[in-house]
């Protein structure tokens, strides 16, 4: 995915919309749809198994398959010279296929030699491709297999077994595997690491497992989800294996790794990228320091903590922390002071960077925003049958979230900026704000590691 994807998608959709409008206008002007409009005016249903769309789809598919058979045999139906051809038509066989507009009963043409195989509706095919895409989209939105089955039966009258729907969603497994093992860039200047908890069946029990996510910012400032890994819990040892896998997929160096304050995390990262700067997420740190602060005191404590993480230098931050420790709130909430002192070595790298770069590494907000959206999808599922099912849904959900946002942006095209409410990209393909300035600072800080990638 590139930063120009939105533009290319917008152009292709605009072209498609124009072509569809032109074709529809031609059909209306020709009078070809007059009878269809008359039947609609008479009260006949449009959608559903008995609707006009189903009849039109049936007629279109049968006409296409008859054209395929004509090409296969070499002569038109009713041709007086048909007897001179070695193969001939041999009636029809009945077949029902599920579609986006309901079940469609088709008459599949046959040949006498049994050598004809239609491509429009393939042998053994029981669902049209559009229905499969609909099922995958519903699944990506967080609907369970049972929810999808009920939705299809109640809206378009198509009844599919749970096994069939599961099989459709399983067909994306190869795409997930390809994505998970794709080659990566040699350098990601900034990488965010975090995890989300999902419920997965393990034997006779349902357990909480951690779905680990890595988001990398490439040299163009574009964010990419690099992979998803599922493990019993979020631990430094497992993160070490994640980093090793990323290295094996081509990531030779990372300048700054932003993560939470998990014990041993920094060592796990440095085992793979020895020169990486491991930065504790400031938001995680503030959240941890506020764990035991009463609600009535939170604003006062936050106000006292702000001079620490907004300090221009490490020395100024240390003075601000001492001032907080000596304050009434600091003496009341010793744990808040201890949280900052314990994380100090992994917090202070942040203070060495200029404001443009601080804003980039200040927090894992990018990945936490993604996690928030993913939790909304997974909470309806109860639990997953296995790790693969959880990874599949998370992968689909990421794409689905970005697609929804892209559609909203397209709807607002042409509106003045103050009237646009559609959100930008969440993570995948999002461009980091003020990246050029941040990259300049990185180039000054790490010239020997970044310049040959520019």
PDB file of C-alpha atoms in Angstrom, residues 190-192 217 223 256-260 279-287 302 305-311 340 346-347 349-351 353-368 432-433 438:
ATOM      1  CA  UNK A 190      10.370   4.013  13.945  1.00  0.00           C
ATOM      2  CA  UNK A 191       8.555   0.884  15.064  1.00  0.00           C
ATOM      3  CA  UNK A 192       5.665   0.537  17.531  1.00  0.00           C
ATOM      4  CA  UNK A 217       7.082   3.662   9.815  1.00  0.00           C
ATOM      5  CA  UNK A 223       2.841   3.296   8.525  1.00  0.00           C
ATOM      6  CA  UNK A 256      13.630   3.818  17.569  1.00  0.00           C
ATOM      7  CA  UNK A 257      11.326   1.173  19.026  1.00  0.00           C
ATOM      8  CA  UNK A 258       8.381   2.575  20.986  1.00  0.00           C
ATOM      9  CA  UNK A 259       6.750   0.102  23.364  1.00  0.00           C
ATOM     10  CA  UNK A 260       5.173  -0.227  26.796  1.00  0.00           C
ATOM     11  CA  UNK A 279      11.618   4.247  24.139  1.00  0.00           C
ATOM     12  CA  UNK A 280       8.955   3.588  26.769  1.00  0.00           C
ATOM     13  CA  UNK A 281       5.621   4.903  25.560  1.00  0.00           C
ATOM     14  CA  UNK A 282       4.955   8.098  27.515  1.00  0.00           C
ATOM     15  CA  UNK A 283       1.201   7.530  27.518  1.00  0.00           C
ATOM     16  CA  UNK A 284       1.698   4.022  28.949  1.00  0.00           C
ATOM     17  CA  UNK A 285       3.953   5.521  31.592  1.00  0.00           C
ATOM     18  CA  UNK A 286       1.448   8.217  32.568  1.00  0.00           C
ATOM     19  CA  UNK A 287      -1.348   5.666  32.667  1.00  0.00           C
ATOM     20  CA  UNK A 302      -1.524  15.180  35.523  1.00  0.00           C
ATOM     21  CA  UNK A 305       3.486  15.292  35.631  1.00  0.00           C
ATOM     22  CA  UNK A 306       3.335  17.441  32.494  1.00  0.00           C
ATOM     23  CA  UNK A 307       6.574  19.381  33.238  1.00  0.00           C
ATOM     24  CA  UNK A 308       8.397  16.022  33.431  1.00  0.00           C
ATOM     25  CA  UNK A 309       7.578  14.700  29.952  1.00  0.00           C
ATOM     26  CA  UNK A 310       7.540  18.162  28.362  1.00  0.00           C
ATOM     27  CA  UNK A 311      10.931  19.107  29.796  1.00  0.00           C
ATOM     28  CA  UNK A 340       8.625   7.259  36.725  1.00  0.00           C
ATOM     29  CA  UNK A 346      13.851   3.944  29.131  1.00  0.00           C
ATOM     30  CA  UNK A 347      11.999   7.250  29.387  1.00  0.00           C
ATOM     31  CA  UNK A 349      15.876   8.830  25.399  1.00  0.00           C
ATOM     32  CA  UNK A 350      12.691  10.670  24.426  1.00  0.00           C
ATOM     33  CA  UNK A 351      14.054  13.880  25.969  1.00  0.00           C
ATOM     34  CA  UNK A 353      15.028  14.491  20.582  1.00  0.00           C
ATOM     35  CA  UNK A 354      13.668  17.780  19.182  1.00  0.00           C
ATOM     36  CA  UNK A 355       9.899  18.507  19.183  1.00  0.00           C
ATOM     37  CA  UNK A 356       9.308  17.252  15.606  1.00  0.00           C
ATOM     38  CA  UNK A 357      10.630  13.829  16.484  1.00  0.00           C
ATOM     39  CA  UNK A 358       9.111  13.749  19.971  1.00  0.00           C
ATOM     40  CA  UNK A 359       5.645  13.964  18.455  1.00  0.00           C
ATOM     41  CA  UNK A 360       6.362  10.855  16.383  1.00  0.00           C
ATOM     42  CA  UNK A 361       7.680   8.692  19.235  1.00  0.00           C
ATOM     43  CA  UNK A 362       5.679  10.243  22.079  1.00  0.00           C
ATOM     44  CA  UNK A 363       3.212   7.377  22.196  1.00  0.00           C
ATOM     45  CA  UNK A 364       2.062   4.151  20.616  1.00  0.00           C
ATOM     46  CA  UNK A 365      -1.231   5.954  19.917  1.00  0.00           C
ATOM     47  CA  UNK A 366      -1.198   4.732  16.321  1.00  0.00           C
ATOM     48  CA  UNK A 367      -1.237   1.117  17.345  1.00  0.00           C
ATOM     49  CA  UNK A 368      -3.490   1.747  20.350  1.00  0.00           C
ATOM     50  CA  UNK A 432       3.103  10.357   9.761  1.00  0.00           C
ATOM     51  CA  UNK A 433       2.458  14.047  10.468  1.00  0.00           C
ATOM     52  CA  UNK A 438      11.239  14.245  11.786  1.00  0.00           C
TER      53      UNK A 438
END
